[in-house]
mmCIF file with all atom_site columns, C-alpha atoms in Angstrom:
data_model
loop_
_atom_site.group_PDB
_atom_site.id
_atom_site.type_symbol
_atom_site.label_atom_id
_atom_site.label_alt_id
_atom_site.label_comp_id
_atom_site.label_asym_id
_atom_site.label_entity_id
_atom_site.label_seq_id
_atom_site.pdbx_PDB_ins_code
_atom_site.Cartn_x
_atom_site.Cartn_y
_atom_site.Cartn_z
_atom_site.occupancy
_atom_site.B_iso_or_equiv
_atom_site.pdbx_formal_charge
_atom_site.auth_seq_id
_atom_site.auth_comp_id
_atom_site.auth_asym_id
_atom_site.auth_atom_id
_atom_site.pdbx_PDB_model_num
ATOM 1   C CA . MET A 1 1   ? 0.012  -0.008 0.016   1.00 0.00 ? 817 MET A CA 1
ATOM 2   C CA . ARG A 1 2   ? 2.797  2.391  0.846   1.00 0.00 ? 818 ARG A CA 1
ATOM 3   C CA . ARG A 1 3   ? 4.462  1.687  -2.458  1.00 0.00 ? 819 ARG A CA 1
ATOM 4   C CA . VAL A 1 4   ? 1.218  2.572  -4.351  1.00 0.00 ? 820 VAL A CA 1
ATOM 5   C CA . LYS A 1 5   ? 1.034  5.936  -2.560  1.00 0.00 ? 821 LYS A CA 1
ATOM 6   C CA . ILE A 1 6   ? 4.614  6.754  -3.587  1.00 0.00 ? 822 ILE A CA 1
ATOM 7   C CA . TYR A 1 7   ? 3.904  5.855  -7.177  1.00 0.00 ? 823 TYR A CA 1
ATOM 8   C CA . VAL A 1 8   ? 0.755  7.927  -7.187  1.00 0.00 ? 824 VAL A CA 1
ATOM 9   C CA . ILE A 1 9   ? 2.580  10.915 -5.673  1.00 0.00 ? 825 ILE A CA 1
ATOM 10  C CA . LEU A 1 10  ? 5.372  10.687 -8.302  1.00 0.00 ? 826 LEU A CA 1
ATOM 11  C CA . LEU A 1 11  ? 2.841  10.253 -11.106 1.00 0.00 ? 827 LEU A CA 1
ATOM 12  C CA . LEU A 1 12  ? 0.906  13.350 -10.097 1.00 0.00 ? 828 LEU A CA 1
ATOM 13  C CA . THR A 1 13  ? 4.131  15.360 -9.672  1.00 0.00 ? 829 THR A CA 1
ATOM 14  C CA . VAL A 1 14  ? 5.194  14.522 -13.234 1.00 0.00 ? 830 VAL A CA 1
ATOM 15  C CA . LEU A 1 15  ? 1.716  15.225 -14.655 1.00 0.00 ? 831 LEU A CA 1
ATOM 16  C CA . PHE A 1 16  ? 1.439  18.664 -12.996 1.00 0.00 ? 832 PHE A CA 1
ATOM 17  C CA . MET A 1 17  ? 5.008  19.946 -13.658 1.00 0.00 ? 833 MET A CA 1
ATOM 18  C CA . PRO A 1 18  ? 4.091  21.454 -17.096 1.00 0.00 ? 834 PRO A CA 1
ATOM 19  C CA . ILE A 1 19  ? 1.088  23.222 -15.559 1.00 0.00 ? 835 ILE A CA 1
ATOM 20  C CA . PHE A 1 20  ? 3.110  25.024 -12.841 1.00 0.00 ? 836 PHE A CA 1
ATOM 21  C CA . GLY A 1 21  ? 5.689  26.136 -15.415 1.00 0.00 ? 837 GLY A CA 1
ATOM 22  C CA . ILE A 1 22  ? 8.964  25.043 -13.970 1.00 0.00 ? 838 ILE A CA 1
ATOM 23  C CA . SER A 1 23  ? 11.603 26.957 -15.924 1.00 0.00 ? 839 SER A CA 1
ATOM 24  C CA . VAL A 1 24  ? 15.345 26.415 -16.264 1.00 0.00 ? 840 VAL A CA 1
ATOM 25  C CA . ARG A 1 25  ? 17.585 29.255 -17.442 1.00 0.00 ? 841 ARG A CA 1
ATOM 26  C CA . ALA A 1 26  ? 20.454 28.171 -19.703 1.00 0.00 ? 842 ALA A CA 1
ATOM 27  C CA . ALA A 1 27  ? 23.738 30.032 -19.957 1.00 0.00 ? 843 ALA A CA 1
ATOM 28  C CA . ASN A 1 28  ? 24.720 31.701 -23.187 1.00 0.00 ? 844 ASN A CA 1
ATOM 29  C CA . VAL A 1 29  ? 27.826 29.636 -23.827 1.00 0.00 ? 845 VAL A CA 1
ATOM 30  C CA . THR A 1 30  ? 27.861 29.405 -27.680 1.00 0.00 ? 846 THR A CA 1
ATOM 31  C CA . ASP A 1 31  ? 31.158 30.732 -29.043 1.00 0.00 ? 847 ASP A CA 1
ATOM 32  C CA . THR A 1 32  ? 30.967 33.591 -31.457 1.00 0.00 ? 848 THR A CA 1
ATOM 33  C CA . TYR A 1 33  ? 33.865 34.596 -33.659 1.00 0.00 ? 849 TYR A CA 1
ATOM 34  C CA . LEU A 1 34  ? 35.497 37.907 -33.204 1.00 0.00 ? 850 LEU A CA 1
ATOM 35  C CA . TYR A 1 35  ? 37.751 39.487 -35.898 1.00 0.00 ? 851 TYR A CA 1
ATOM 36  C CA . PHE A 1 36  ? 39.297 42.951 -35.720 1.00 0.00 ? 852 PHE A CA 1
ATOM 37  C CA . TYR A 1 37  ? 41.978 45.050 -37.254 1.00 0.00 ? 853 TYR A CA 1
ATOM 38  C CA . LEU A 1 38  ? 43.592 46.826 -34.334 1.00 0.00 ? 854 LEU A CA 1
ATOM 39  C CA . SER A 1 39  ? 45.301 50.109 -34.892 1.00 0.00 ? 855 SER A CA 1
ATOM 40  C CA . GLY A 1 40  ? 46.253 52.964 -32.625 1.00 0.00 ? 856 GLY A CA 1
ATOM 41  C CA . ASN A 1 41  ? 44.973 53.055 -29.127 1.00 0.00 ? 857 ASN A CA 1
ATOM 42  C CA . ASN A 1 42  ? 41.340 52.419 -30.093 1.00 0.00 ? 858 ASN A CA 1
ATOM 43  C CA . TRP A 1 43  ? 38.943 49.929 -28.532 1.00 0.00 ? 859 TRP A CA 1
ATOM 44  C CA . ARG A 1 44  ? 37.138 47.529 -30.890 1.00 0.00 ? 860 ARG A CA 1
ATOM 45  C CA . TYR A 1 45  ? 33.956 45.904 -29.648 1.00 0.00 ? 861 TYR A CA 1
ATOM 46  C CA . THR A 1 46  ? 31.942 42.782 -30.425 1.00 0.00 ? 862 THR A CA 1
ATOM 47  C CA . GLU A 1 47  ? 28.161 42.951 -30.874 1.00 0.00 ? 863 GLU A CA 1
ATOM 48  C CA . GLY A 1 48  ? 26.302 42.700 -27.552 1.00 0.00 ? 864 GLY A CA 1
ATOM 49  C CA . ARG A 1 49  ? 25.019 39.293 -26.526 1.00 0.00 ? 865 ARG A CA 1
ATOM 50  C CA . ALA A 1 50  ? 22.625 38.107 -23.845 1.00 0.00 ? 866 ALA A CA 1
ATOM 51  C CA . LYS A 1 51  ? 24.247 37.567 -20.477 1.00 0.00 ? 867 LYS A CA 1
ATOM 52  C CA . GLU A 1 52  ? 22.284 34.840 -18.670 1.00 0.00 ? 868 GLU A CA 1
ATOM 53  C CA . ASN A 1 53  ? 24.172 34.359 -15.306 1.00 0.00 ? 869 ASN A CA 1
ATOM 54  C CA . THR A 1 54  ? 27.118 35.387 -13.121 1.00 0.00 ? 870 THR A CA 1
ATOM 55  C CA . THR A 1 55  ? 29.726 33.205 -14.685 1.00 0.00 ? 871 THR A CA 1
ATOM 56  C CA . SER A 1 56  ? 32.885 34.634 -16.255 1.00 0.00 ? 872 SER A CA 1
ATOM 57  C CA . VAL A 1 57  ? 33.119 35.810 -19.854 1.00 0.00 ? 873 VAL A CA 1
ATOM 58  C CA . TYR A 1 58  ? 35.034 33.192 -21.976 1.00 0.00 ? 874 TYR A CA 1
ATOM 59  C CA . VAL A 1 59  ? 37.639 34.258 -24.538 1.00 0.00 ? 875 VAL A CA 1
ATOM 60  C CA . HIS A 1 60  ? 39.987 32.340 -26.691 1.00 0.00 ? 876 HIS A CA 1
ATOM 61  C CA . LEU A 1 61  ? 42.243 34.801 -28.489 1.00 0.00 ? 877 LEU A CA 1
ATOM 62  C CA . GLN A 1 62  ? 43.774 32.833 -31.342 1.00 0.00 ? 878 GLN A CA 1
ATOM 63  C CA . GLU A 1 63  ? 45.792 35.559 -33.031 1.00 0.00 ? 879 GLU A CA 1
ATOM 64  C CA . ALA A 1 64  ? 46.963 39.086 -32.209 1.00 0.00 ? 880 ALA A CA 1
ATOM 65  C CA . PRO A 1 65  ? 49.516 41.556 -33.499 1.00 0.00 ? 881 PRO A CA 1
ATOM 66  C CA . ILE A 1 66  ? 51.828 40.620 -30.603 1.00 0.00 ? 882 ILE A CA 1
ATOM 67  C CA . TYR A 1 67  ? 51.490 38.077 -27.801 1.00 0.00 ? 883 TYR A CA 1
ATOM 68  C CA . PHE A 1 68  ? 48.629 39.830 -25.994 1.00 0.00 ? 884 PHE A CA 1
ATOM 69  C CA . VAL A 1 69  ? 45.838 42.397 -26.161 1.00 0.00 ? 885 VAL A CA 1
ATOM 70  C CA . TYR A 1 70  ? 44.107 44.475 -23.555 1.00 0.00 ? 886 TYR A CA 1
ATOM 71  C CA . ALA A 1 71  ? 40.520 43.400 -22.991 1.00 0.00 ? 887 ALA A CA 1
ATOM 72  C CA . ARG A 1 72  ? 37.416 44.376 -21.052 1.00 0.00 ? 888 ARG A CA 1
ATOM 73  C CA . ALA A 1 73  ? 33.952 43.002 -20.646 1.00 0.00 ? 889 ALA A CA 1
ATOM 74  C CA . GLU A 1 74  ? 31.078 45.602 -20.660 1.00 0.00 ? 890 GLU A CA 1
ATOM 75  C CA . GLY A 1 75  ? 27.483 45.381 -19.505 1.00 0.00 ? 891 GLY A CA 1
ATOM 76  C CA . TYR A 1 76  ? 24.575 47.283 -20.901 1.00 0.00 ? 892 TYR A CA 1
ATOM 77  C CA . ARG A 1 77  ? 22.437 48.747 -18.151 1.00 0.00 ? 893 ARG A CA 1
ATOM 78  C CA . THR A 1 78  ? 20.884 51.936 -16.739 1.00 0.00 ? 894 THR A CA 1
ATOM 79  C CA . ALA A 1 79  ? 22.952 54.316 -14.700 1.00 0.00 ? 895 ALA A CA 1
ATOM 80  C CA . SER A 1 80  ? 22.850 53.863 -11.022 1.00 0.00 ? 896 SER A CA 1
ATOM 81  C CA . GLY A 1 81  ? 19.932 55.756 -9.574  1.00 0.00 ? 897 GLY A CA 1
ATOM 82  C CA . SER A 1 82  ? 18.688 56.708 -13.047 1.00 0.00 ? 898 SER A CA 1
ATOM 83  C CA . THR A 1 83  ? 15.067 57.522 -13.372 1.00 0.00 ? 899 THR A CA 1
ATOM 84  C CA . THR A 1 84  ? 15.081 58.117 -17.216 1.00 0.00 ? 900 THR A CA 1
ATOM 85  C CA . GLY A 1 85  ? 15.756 54.517 -18.088 1.00 0.00 ? 901 GLY A CA 1
ATOM 86  C CA . THR A 1 86  ? 18.613 55.390 -20.387 1.00 0.00 ? 902 THR A CA 1
ATOM 87  C CA . TYR A 1 87  ? 21.003 52.529 -20.985 1.00 0.00 ? 903 TYR A CA 1
ATOM 88  C CA . TYR A 1 88  ? 24.809 52.751 -21.235 1.00 0.00 ? 904 TYR A CA 1
ATOM 89  C CA . TRP A 1 89  ? 27.802 50.459 -21.726 1.00 0.00 ? 905 TRP A CA 1
ATOM 90  C CA . TYR A 1 90  ? 29.849 50.090 -18.526 1.00 0.00 ? 906 TYR A CA 1
ATOM 91  C CA . ASN A 1 91  ? 33.196 48.399 -18.044 1.00 0.00 ? 907 ASN A CA 1
ATOM 92  C CA . ASP A 1 92  ? 32.143 45.752 -15.463 1.00 0.00 ? 908 ASP A CA 1
ATOM 93  C CA . THR A 1 93  ? 35.464 43.822 -15.552 1.00 0.00 ? 909 THR A CA 1
ATOM 94  C CA . ILE A 1 94  ? 36.577 43.100 -11.990 1.00 0.00 ? 910 ILE A CA 1
ATOM 95  C CA . GLY A 1 95  ? 39.785 45.053 -11.409 1.00 0.00 ? 911 GLY A CA 1
ATOM 96  C CA . GLY A 1 96  ? 39.521 46.980 -14.748 1.00 0.00 ? 912 GLY A CA 1
ATOM 97  C CA . ASP A 1 97  ? 41.061 46.175 -18.075 1.00 0.00 ? 913 ASP A CA 1
ATOM 98  C CA . VAL A 1 98  ? 42.970 42.902 -18.304 1.00 0.00 ? 914 VAL A CA 1
ATOM 99  C CA . VAL A 1 99  ? 45.918 41.535 -20.382 1.00 0.00 ? 915 VAL A CA 1
ATOM 100 C CA . LEU A 1 100 ? 44.630 38.756 -22.620 1.00 0.00 ? 916 LEU A CA 1
ATOM 101 C CA . PRO A 1 101 ? 47.377 36.410 -23.933 1.00 0.00 ? 917 PRO A CA 1
ATOM 102 C CA . LYS A 1 102 ? 46.990 34.974 -27.385 1.00 0.00 ? 918 LYS A CA 1
ATOM 103 C CA . GLY A 1 103 ? 46.599 31.188 -27.702 1.00 0.00 ? 919 GLY A CA 1
ATOM 104 C CA . GLN A 1 104 ? 45.130 30.775 -24.188 1.00 0.00 ? 920 GLN A CA 1
ATOM 105 C CA . GLN A 1 105 ? 41.483 29.993 -23.218 1.00 0.00 ? 921 GLN A CA 1
ATOM 106 C CA . SER A 1 106 ? 40.730 32.629 -20.628 1.00 0.00 ? 922 SER A CA 1
ATOM 107 C CA . SER A 1 107 ? 38.006 33.607 -18.172 1.00 0.00 ? 923 SER A CA 1
ATOM 108 C CA . ILE A 1 108 ? 37.343 37.328 -17.437 1.00 0.00 ? 924 ILE A CA 1
ATOM 109 C CA . ARG A 1 109 ? 35.513 37.783 -14.149 1.00 0.00 ? 925 ARG A CA 1
ATOM 110 C CA . THR A 1 110 ? 32.827 40.506 -14.326 1.00 0.00 ? 926 THR A CA 1
ATOM 111 C CA . LEU A 1 111 ? 29.993 42.035 -12.340 1.00 0.00 ? 927 LEU A CA 1
ATOM 112 C CA . ILE A 1 112 ? 27.781 42.494 -15.388 1.00 0.00 ? 928 ILE A CA 1
ATOM 113 C CA . TYR A 1 113 ? 24.918 40.328 -14.265 1.00 0.00 ? 929 TYR A CA 1
ATOM 114 C CA . GLU A 1 114 ? 25.251 41.284 -10.586 1.00 0.00 ? 930 GLU A CA 1
ATOM 115 C CA . ARG A 1 115 ? 24.899 45.027 -11.464 1.00 0.00 ? 931 ARG A CA 1
ATOM 116 C CA . GLY A 1 116 ? 21.786 44.433 -13.586 1.00 0.00 ? 932 GLY A CA 1
ATOM 117 C CA . GLY A 1 117 ? 23.326 44.030 -17.040 1.00 0.00 ? 933 GLY A CA 1
ATOM 118 C CA . ARG A 1 118 ? 21.688 41.438 -19.259 1.00 0.00 ? 934 ARG A CA 1
ATOM 119 C CA . ILE A 1 119 ? 23.729 42.208 -22.388 1.00 0.00 ? 935 ILE A CA 1
ATOM 120 C CA . ALA A 1 120 ? 27.539 41.849 -22.547 1.00 0.00 ? 936 ALA A CA 1
ATOM 121 C CA . ARG A 1 121 ? 30.117 42.768 -25.096 1.00 0.00 ? 937 ARG A CA 1
ATOM 122 C CA . LEU A 1 122 ? 33.883 42.263 -25.341 1.00 0.00 ? 938 LEU A CA 1
ATOM 123 C CA . GLY A 1 123 ? 36.312 45.006 -26.054 1.00 0.00 ? 939 GLY A CA 1
ATOM 124 C CA . ILE A 1 124 ? 39.925 44.641 -27.159 1.00 0.00 ? 940 ILE A CA 1
ATOM 125 C CA . LYS A 1 125 ? 42.787 47.016 -28.114 1.00 0.00 ? 941 LYS A CA 1
ATOM 126 C CA . GLN A 1 126 ? 46.541 46.951 -28.757 1.00 0.00 ? 942 GLN A CA 1
ATOM 127 C CA . PHE A 1 127 ? 48.470 50.166 -28.915 1.00 0.00 ? 943 PHE A CA 1
ATOM 128 C CA . THR A 1 128 ? 52.003 49.050 -29.663 1.00 0.00 ? 944 THR A CA 1
ATOM 129 C CA . GLU A 1 129 ? 51.588 47.349 -33.027 1.00 0.00 ? 945 GLU A CA 1
ATOM 130 C CA . ASP A 1 130 ? 48.810 47.348 -35.662 1.00 0.00 ? 946 ASP A CA 1
ATOM 131 C CA . GLY A 1 131 ? 47.452 44.102 -36.949 1.00 0.00 ? 947 GLY A CA 1
ATOM 132 C CA . VAL A 1 132 ? 44.692 41.476 -36.947 1.00 0.00 ? 948 VAL A CA 1
ATOM 133 C CA . ALA A 1 133 ? 43.247 39.930 -33.802 1.00 0.00 ? 949 ALA A CA 1
ATOM 134 C CA . TYR A 1 134 ? 40.723 37.040 -33.945 1.00 0.00 ? 950 TYR A CA 1
ATOM 135 C CA . GLY A 1 135 ? 39.334 34.258 -31.824 1.00 0.00 ? 951 GLY A CA 1
ATOM 136 C CA . VAL A 1 136 ? 36.073 33.234 -30.123 1.00 0.00 ? 952 VAL A CA 1
ATOM 137 C CA . TRP A 1 137 ? 34.118 34.462 -27.076 1.00 0.00 ? 953 TRP A CA 1
ATOM 138 C CA . SER A 1 138 ? 30.915 33.867 -25.126 1.00 0.00 ? 954 SER A CA 1
ATOM 139 C CA . PRO A 1 139 ? 29.242 36.036 -22.494 1.00 0.00 ? 955 PRO A CA 1
ATOM 140 C CA . ASP A 1 140 ? 28.766 33.023 -20.125 1.00 0.00 ? 956 ASP A CA 1
ATOM 141 C CA . SER A 1 141 ? 30.847 29.928 -19.561 1.00 0.00 ? 957 SER A CA 1
ATOM 142 C CA . THR A 1 142 ? 30.432 26.325 -18.398 1.00 0.00 ? 958 THR A CA 1
ATOM 143 C CA . ARG A 1 143 ? 33.686 26.222 -16.437 1.00 0.00 ? 959 ARG A CA 1
ATOM 144 C CA . GLN A 1 144 ? 36.577 28.364 -15.254 1.00 0.00 ? 960 GLN A CA 1
ATOM 145 C CA . TYR A 1 145 ? 39.503 28.651 -17.648 1.00 0.00 ? 961 TYR A CA 1
ATOM 146 C CA . VAL A 1 146 ? 42.742 30.577 -16.874 1.00 0.00 ? 962 VAL A CA 1
ATOM 147 C CA . VAL A 1 147 ? 41.524 33.603 -14.978 1.00 0.00 ? 963 VAL A CA 1
ATOM 148 C CA . VAL A 1 148 ? 43.151 36.780 -16.164 1.00 0.00 ? 964 VAL A CA 1
ATOM 149 C CA . ASN A 1 149 ? 41.856 39.078 -13.442 1.00 0.00 ? 965 ASN A CA 1
#
């Protein structure tokens, strides 16, 4: 009799789950290519992508003019205390801009999600030598890679 009750409870739980709308939020971990020609002391930015959680931004810089670039992760959000609802890009990289070595899978720790940002973008620059930089990135990650900040 006790076994029957357990089976009935399990069956009812499975049947009513869709009705109560249990939702699971997945991280945005799909890699997107980045390709920039870097010149001067100018930041180049990726398109903004949805930031789904508090995990680090993932970057694998595969090529750069020299062995590293400077990088930052920015979040798109309203100004603190703003009543107008105007959105801006903010550098939410913990500790400020980071040195991102080429050839290394890296994690950039940020406060984008914690500060209310739900869109992230990656910025890179190199001011000592002009040239091409490319690789992949994602606003969320499934694990911690080499932490650069």
